[in-house]
Amino acid sequence: MLSAGIETHRVNPKAIEVMKEDGIDISYHTSNHIDEYRNIDFDFVITVCENAKERCPFFPSKAKKFHYNFPDPAKAKGTEEEIKNQFKVVREMIKDYCKKFIEENLVNGK
């Protein structure tokens, strides 16, 4: 599995913190640009925000394309605790989406 965006930036420290709470260390992850993966023949391409869906480049492959518009927790407003809670909410949304995606697209050779 690879992850990339249409813009690069550092991994958000709040994302690192809430993922660590769930037992996942993303502190070593990098922000990669989609152009780095242009020549890979993917099975699936999943966009996770409207901006990416609109600006995602064409992939010359037979990849099945999926889209789910997750809210961007980095844009959350409020107290530090409210912002951190938004990161947790989105983490759980992504986790649920991934479980459902696997069940519907990868189980039993689908």
XYZ file of C-alpha atoms in Angstrom:
110
model
C 0.000 0.000 0.000
C 1.254 3.460 -0.896
C -0.034 6.856 0.119
C 0.485 10.169 -1.612
C -1.093 13.539 -2.056
C -1.341 16.328 -4.540
C 0.726 18.494 -2.183
C 3.551 17.569 0.173
C 3.998 18.745 3.736
C 5.180 17.336 7.030
C 3.099 14.725 8.818
C 0.851 16.500 11.302
C 2.051 15.979 14.901
C -1.551 15.542 16.075
C -2.024 12.727 13.553
C 1.129 11.079 14.885
C -0.185 11.425 18.442
C -3.674 9.981 17.851
C -2.354 7.126 15.725
C 0.155 6.273 18.455
C -2.775 6.055 20.900
C -4.162 3.351 18.598
C -0.841 1.468 18.575
C 0.360 2.704 15.179
C 3.617 4.636 14.818
C 3.527 6.980 11.814
C 6.272 9.264 13.085
C 8.636 7.991 10.375
C 6.127 8.456 7.538
C 6.733 11.018 4.838
C 4.492 13.178 2.729
C 4.886 11.901 -0.822
C 3.670 13.517 -4.033
C 1.433 11.502 -6.352
C 3.865 11.999 -9.247
C 6.303 9.644 -7.484
C 3.910 6.782 -8.232
C 2.754 7.703 -11.735
C 4.304 4.585 -13.365
C 2.821 2.028 -10.965
C -0.067 -0.086 -12.225
C -2.335 0.067 -9.172
C -5.258 -2.252 -8.512
C -7.083 0.484 -6.586
C -6.841 4.263 -6.331
C -8.693 5.804 -3.392
C -9.092 9.559 -3.051
C -10.012 10.813 0.398
C -10.965 14.465 -0.080
C -12.800 16.512 -2.704
C -9.670 18.512 -3.546
C -7.739 15.328 -4.316
C -10.637 13.878 -6.293
C -10.788 16.987 -8.477
C -7.014 17.354 -8.930
C -5.867 13.716 -8.896
C -3.965 12.989 -12.099
C -5.038 10.354 -14.565
C -3.503 6.953 -13.885
C -2.905 4.973 -17.083
C -3.995 1.697 -15.531
C -7.044 -0.428 -14.971
C -7.186 0.603 -11.329
C -10.607 0.647 -9.746
C -11.186 4.145 -8.458
C -12.931 4.887 -5.175
C -13.662 8.113 -3.358
C -14.631 8.943 0.209
C -14.572 12.525 1.423
C -13.115 12.449 4.925
C -13.098 15.754 6.819
C -9.633 17.253 7.164
C -8.874 17.311 10.904
C -5.997 19.717 10.294
C -8.660 22.338 9.515
C -10.526 21.771 12.792
C -11.152 24.793 14.987
C -11.567 25.005 18.729
C -9.590 24.172 21.818
C -6.595 21.838 21.656
C -8.793 19.061 23.086
C -11.558 19.685 20.511
C -9.033 19.614 17.676
C -7.439 16.413 18.996
C -10.891 14.850 19.261
C -11.533 15.685 15.601
C -8.347 13.802 14.692
C -9.668 10.823 16.680
C -13.059 10.994 14.958
C -11.429 10.988 11.520
C -9.071 8.168 12.548
C -12.098 6.039 13.441
C -13.860 6.979 10.197
C -10.822 5.879 8.205
C -10.535 2.663 10.187
C -14.207 1.835 9.538
C -13.865 2.688 5.842
C -10.804 0.438 5.494
C -12.543 -2.511 7.166
C -15.552 -2.125 4.885
C -13.333 -1.691 1.812
C -11.470 -4.912 2.585
C -14.699 -6.840 3.176
C -16.243 -5.598 -0.063
C -13.214 -5.641 -2.371
C -10.535 -8.011 -1.108
C -12.185 -10.886 0.732
C -12.639 -14.132 -1.221
C -10.641 -12.943 -4.205
C -12.949 -10.099 -5.211
